[in-house]
mmCIF file of N, CA, C and O in Angstrom:
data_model
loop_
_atom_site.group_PDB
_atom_site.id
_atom_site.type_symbol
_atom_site.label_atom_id
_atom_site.label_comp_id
_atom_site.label_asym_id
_atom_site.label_seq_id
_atom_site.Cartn_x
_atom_site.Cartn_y
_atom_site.Cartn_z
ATOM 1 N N UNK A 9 -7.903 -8.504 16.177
ATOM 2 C CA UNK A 9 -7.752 -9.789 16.851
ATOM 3 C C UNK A 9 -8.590 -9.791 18.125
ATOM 4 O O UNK A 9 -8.672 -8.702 18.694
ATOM 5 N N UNK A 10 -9.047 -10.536 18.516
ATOM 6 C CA UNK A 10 -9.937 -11.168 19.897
ATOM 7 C C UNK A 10 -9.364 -11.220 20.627
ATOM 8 O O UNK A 10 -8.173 -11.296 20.326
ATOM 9 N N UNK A 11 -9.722 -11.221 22.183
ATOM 10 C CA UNK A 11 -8.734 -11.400 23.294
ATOM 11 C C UNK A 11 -7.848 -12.761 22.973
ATOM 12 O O UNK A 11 -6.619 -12.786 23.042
ATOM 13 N N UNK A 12 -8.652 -13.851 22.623
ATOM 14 C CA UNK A 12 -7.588 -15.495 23.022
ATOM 15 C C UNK A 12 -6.624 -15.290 21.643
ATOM 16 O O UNK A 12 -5.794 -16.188 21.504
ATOM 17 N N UNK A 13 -6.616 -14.398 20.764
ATOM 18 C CA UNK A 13 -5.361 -14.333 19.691
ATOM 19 C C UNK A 13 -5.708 -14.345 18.522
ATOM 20 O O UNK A 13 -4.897 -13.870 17.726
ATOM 21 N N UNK A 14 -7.052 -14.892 17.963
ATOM 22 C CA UNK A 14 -7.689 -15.260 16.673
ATOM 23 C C UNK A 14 -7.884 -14.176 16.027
ATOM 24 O O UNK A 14 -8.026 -13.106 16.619
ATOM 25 N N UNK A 15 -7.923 -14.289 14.627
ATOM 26 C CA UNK A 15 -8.543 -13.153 14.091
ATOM 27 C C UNK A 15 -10.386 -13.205 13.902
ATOM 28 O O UNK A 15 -11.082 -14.152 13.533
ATOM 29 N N UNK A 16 -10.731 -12.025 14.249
ATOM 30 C CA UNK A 16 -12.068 -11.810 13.891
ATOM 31 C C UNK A 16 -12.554 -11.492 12.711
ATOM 32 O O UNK A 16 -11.825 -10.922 11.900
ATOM 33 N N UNK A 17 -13.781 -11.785 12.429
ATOM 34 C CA UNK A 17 -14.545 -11.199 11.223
ATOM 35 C C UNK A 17 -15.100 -10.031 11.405
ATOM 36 O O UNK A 17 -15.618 -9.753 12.487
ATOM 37 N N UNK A 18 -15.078 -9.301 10.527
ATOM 38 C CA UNK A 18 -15.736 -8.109 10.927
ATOM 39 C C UNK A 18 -16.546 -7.465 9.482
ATOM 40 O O UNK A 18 -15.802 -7.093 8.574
ATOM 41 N N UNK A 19 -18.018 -7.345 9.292
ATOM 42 C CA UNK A 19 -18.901 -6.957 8.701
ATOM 43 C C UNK A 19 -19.193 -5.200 8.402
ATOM 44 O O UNK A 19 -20.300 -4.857 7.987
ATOM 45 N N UNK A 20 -18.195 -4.256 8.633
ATOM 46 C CA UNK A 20 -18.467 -2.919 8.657
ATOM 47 C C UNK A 20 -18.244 -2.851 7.073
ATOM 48 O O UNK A 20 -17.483 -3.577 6.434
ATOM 49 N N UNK A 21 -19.145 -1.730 6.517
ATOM 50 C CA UNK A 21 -18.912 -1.114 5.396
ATOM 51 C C UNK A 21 -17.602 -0.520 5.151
ATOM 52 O O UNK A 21 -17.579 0.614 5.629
ATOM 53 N N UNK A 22 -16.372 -0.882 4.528
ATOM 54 C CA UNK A 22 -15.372 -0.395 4.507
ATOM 55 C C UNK A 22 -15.625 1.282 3.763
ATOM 56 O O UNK A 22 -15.052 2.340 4.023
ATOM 57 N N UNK A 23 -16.466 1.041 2.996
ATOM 58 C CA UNK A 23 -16.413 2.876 2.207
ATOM 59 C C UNK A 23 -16.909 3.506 3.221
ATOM 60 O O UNK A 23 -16.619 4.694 3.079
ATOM 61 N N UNK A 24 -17.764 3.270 4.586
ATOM 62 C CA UNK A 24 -18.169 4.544 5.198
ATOM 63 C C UNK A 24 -17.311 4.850 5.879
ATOM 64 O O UNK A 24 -17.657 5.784 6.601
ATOM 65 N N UNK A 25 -15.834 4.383 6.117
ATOM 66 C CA UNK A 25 -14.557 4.861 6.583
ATOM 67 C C UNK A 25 -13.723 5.863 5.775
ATOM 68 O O UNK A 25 -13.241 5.575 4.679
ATOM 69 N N UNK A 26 -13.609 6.800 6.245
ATOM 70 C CA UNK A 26 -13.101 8.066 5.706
ATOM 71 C C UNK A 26 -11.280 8.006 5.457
ATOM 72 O O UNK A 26 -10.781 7.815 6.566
ATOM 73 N N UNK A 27 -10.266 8.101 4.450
ATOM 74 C CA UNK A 27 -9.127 7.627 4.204
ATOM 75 C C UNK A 27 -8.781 9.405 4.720
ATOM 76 O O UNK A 27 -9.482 10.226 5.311
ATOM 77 N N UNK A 28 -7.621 9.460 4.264
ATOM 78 C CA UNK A 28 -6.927 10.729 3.926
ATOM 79 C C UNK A 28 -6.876 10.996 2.295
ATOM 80 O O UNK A 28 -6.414 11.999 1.751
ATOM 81 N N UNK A 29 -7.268 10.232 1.870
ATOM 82 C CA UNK A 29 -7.193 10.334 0.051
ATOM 83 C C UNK A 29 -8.457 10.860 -0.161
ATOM 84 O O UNK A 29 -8.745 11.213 -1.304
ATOM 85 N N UNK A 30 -9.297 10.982 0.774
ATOM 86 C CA UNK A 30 -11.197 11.307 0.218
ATOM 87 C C UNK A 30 -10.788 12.980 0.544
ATOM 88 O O UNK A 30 -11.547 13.949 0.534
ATOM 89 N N UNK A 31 -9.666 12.944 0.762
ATOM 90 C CA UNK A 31 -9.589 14.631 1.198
ATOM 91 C C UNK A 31 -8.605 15.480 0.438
ATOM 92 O O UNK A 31 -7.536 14.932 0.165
ATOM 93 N N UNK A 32 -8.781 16.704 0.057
ATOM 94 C CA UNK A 32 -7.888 17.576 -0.979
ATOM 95 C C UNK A 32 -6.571 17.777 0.040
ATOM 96 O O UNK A 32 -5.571 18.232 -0.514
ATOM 97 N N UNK A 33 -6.456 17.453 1.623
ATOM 98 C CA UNK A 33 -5.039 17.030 2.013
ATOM 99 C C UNK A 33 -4.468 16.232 1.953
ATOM 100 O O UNK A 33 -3.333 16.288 2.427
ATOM 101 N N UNK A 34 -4.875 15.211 1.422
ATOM 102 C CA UNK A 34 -4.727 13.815 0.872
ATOM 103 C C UNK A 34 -3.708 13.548 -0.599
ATOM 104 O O UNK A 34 -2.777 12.783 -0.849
ATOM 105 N N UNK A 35 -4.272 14.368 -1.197
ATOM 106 C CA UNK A 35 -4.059 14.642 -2.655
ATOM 107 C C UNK A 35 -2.914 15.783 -2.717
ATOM 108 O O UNK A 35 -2.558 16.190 -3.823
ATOM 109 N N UNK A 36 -2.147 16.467 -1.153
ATOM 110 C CA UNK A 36 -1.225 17.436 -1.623
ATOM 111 C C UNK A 36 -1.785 18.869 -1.634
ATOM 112 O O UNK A 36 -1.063 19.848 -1.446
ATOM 113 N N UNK A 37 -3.358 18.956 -1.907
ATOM 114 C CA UNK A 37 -3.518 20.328 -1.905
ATOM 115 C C UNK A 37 -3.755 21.140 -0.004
ATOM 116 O O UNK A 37 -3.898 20.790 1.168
ATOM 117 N N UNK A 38 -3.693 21.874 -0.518
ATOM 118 C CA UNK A 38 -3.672 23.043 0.520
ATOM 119 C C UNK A 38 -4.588 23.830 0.616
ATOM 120 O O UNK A 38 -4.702 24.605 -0.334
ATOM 121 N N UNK A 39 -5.513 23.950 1.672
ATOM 122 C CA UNK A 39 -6.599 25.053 2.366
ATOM 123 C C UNK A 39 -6.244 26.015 1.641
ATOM 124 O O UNK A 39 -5.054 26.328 1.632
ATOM 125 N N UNK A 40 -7.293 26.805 0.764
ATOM 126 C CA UNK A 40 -7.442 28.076 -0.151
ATOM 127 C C UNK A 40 -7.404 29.536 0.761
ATOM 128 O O UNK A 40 -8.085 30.028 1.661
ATOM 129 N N UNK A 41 -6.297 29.888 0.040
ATOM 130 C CA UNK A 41 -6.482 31.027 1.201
ATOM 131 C C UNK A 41 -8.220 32.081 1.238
ATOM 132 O O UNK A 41 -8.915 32.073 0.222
ATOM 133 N N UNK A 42 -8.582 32.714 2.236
ATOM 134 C CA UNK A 42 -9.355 34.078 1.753
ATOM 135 C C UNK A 42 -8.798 35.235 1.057
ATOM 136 O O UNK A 42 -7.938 35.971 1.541
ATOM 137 N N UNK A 43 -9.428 35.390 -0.334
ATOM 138 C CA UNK A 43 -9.270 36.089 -0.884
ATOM 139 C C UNK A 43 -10.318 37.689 -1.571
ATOM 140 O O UNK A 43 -11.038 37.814 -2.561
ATOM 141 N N UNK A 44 -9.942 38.585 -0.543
ATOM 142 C CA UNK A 44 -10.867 39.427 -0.619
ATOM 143 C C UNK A 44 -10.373 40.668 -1.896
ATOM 144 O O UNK A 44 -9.254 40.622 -2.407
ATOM 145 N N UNK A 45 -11.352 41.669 -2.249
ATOM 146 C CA UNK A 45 -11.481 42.471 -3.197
ATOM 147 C C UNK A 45 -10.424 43.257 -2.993
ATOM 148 O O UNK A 45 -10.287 43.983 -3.977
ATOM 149 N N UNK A 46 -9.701 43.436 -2.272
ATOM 150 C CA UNK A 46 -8.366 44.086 -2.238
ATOM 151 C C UNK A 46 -7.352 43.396 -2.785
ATOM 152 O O UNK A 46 -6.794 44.018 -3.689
ATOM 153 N N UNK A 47 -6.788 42.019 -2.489
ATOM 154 C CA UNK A 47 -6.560 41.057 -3.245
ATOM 155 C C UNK A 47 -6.594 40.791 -4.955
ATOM 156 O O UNK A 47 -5.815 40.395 -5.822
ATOM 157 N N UNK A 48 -7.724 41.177 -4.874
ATOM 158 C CA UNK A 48 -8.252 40.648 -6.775
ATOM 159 C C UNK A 48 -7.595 41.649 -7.469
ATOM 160 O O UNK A 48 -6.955 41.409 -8.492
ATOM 161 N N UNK A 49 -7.775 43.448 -6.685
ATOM 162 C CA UNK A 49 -7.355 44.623 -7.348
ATOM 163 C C UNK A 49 -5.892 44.393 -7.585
ATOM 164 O O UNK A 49 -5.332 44.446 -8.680
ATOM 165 N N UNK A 50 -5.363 44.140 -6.466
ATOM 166 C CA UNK A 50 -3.733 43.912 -6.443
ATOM 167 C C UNK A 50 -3.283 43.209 -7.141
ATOM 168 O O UNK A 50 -2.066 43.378 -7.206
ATOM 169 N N UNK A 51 -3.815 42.074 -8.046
ATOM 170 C CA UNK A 51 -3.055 40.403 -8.420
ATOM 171 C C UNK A 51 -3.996 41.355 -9.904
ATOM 172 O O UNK A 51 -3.845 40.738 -10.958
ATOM 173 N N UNK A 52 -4.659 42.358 -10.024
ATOM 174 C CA UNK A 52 -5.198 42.344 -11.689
ATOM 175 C C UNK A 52 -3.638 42.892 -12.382
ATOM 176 O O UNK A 52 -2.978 43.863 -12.013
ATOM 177 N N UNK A 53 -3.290 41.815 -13.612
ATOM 178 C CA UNK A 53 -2.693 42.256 -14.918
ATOM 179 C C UNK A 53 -2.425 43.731 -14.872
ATOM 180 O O UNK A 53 -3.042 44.709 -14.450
ATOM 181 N N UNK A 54 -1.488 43.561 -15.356
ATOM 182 C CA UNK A 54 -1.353 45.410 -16.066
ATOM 183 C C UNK A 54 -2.028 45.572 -17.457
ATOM 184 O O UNK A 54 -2.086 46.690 -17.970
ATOM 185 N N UNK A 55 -2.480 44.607 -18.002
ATOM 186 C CA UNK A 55 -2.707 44.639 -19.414
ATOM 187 C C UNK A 55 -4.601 44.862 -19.076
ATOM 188 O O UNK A 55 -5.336 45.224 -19.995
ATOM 189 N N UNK A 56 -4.944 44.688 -18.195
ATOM 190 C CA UNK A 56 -6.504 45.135 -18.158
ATOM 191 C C UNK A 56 -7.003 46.231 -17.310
ATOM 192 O O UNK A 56 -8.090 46.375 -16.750
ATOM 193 N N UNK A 57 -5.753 47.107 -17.356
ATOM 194 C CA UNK A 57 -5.765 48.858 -17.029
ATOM 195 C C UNK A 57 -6.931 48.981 -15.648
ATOM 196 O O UNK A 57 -7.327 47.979 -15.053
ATOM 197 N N UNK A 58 -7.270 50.083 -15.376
ATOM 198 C CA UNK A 58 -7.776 50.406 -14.290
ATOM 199 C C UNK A 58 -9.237 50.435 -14.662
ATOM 200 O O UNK A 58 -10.084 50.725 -13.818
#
């Protein structure tokens, strides 16, 4: 709205506005943890032996 009360027009590209939905926090997911080679050893199956 304008100072005297009216509504304005306004010409901006609505898509170059960024939502919370354009983002994987948006959607519920969660920052991936780091997962290093100590990690991978620990989380391997027992069924694909050493």
């Amino acid at each position: 709205m304008s100072r005297d009360g009216k509504h304005e027009i306004v010409f901006d590209d609505l898509l170059e506005q960024a939502t919370s939905d354009d983002t994987d926090a948006g959607w519920g997911e969660r920052e991936a943890p780091v997962r290093d080679l100590d990690w991978y050893l620990r989380e391997t199956p027992p069924h694909h032996g050493e």
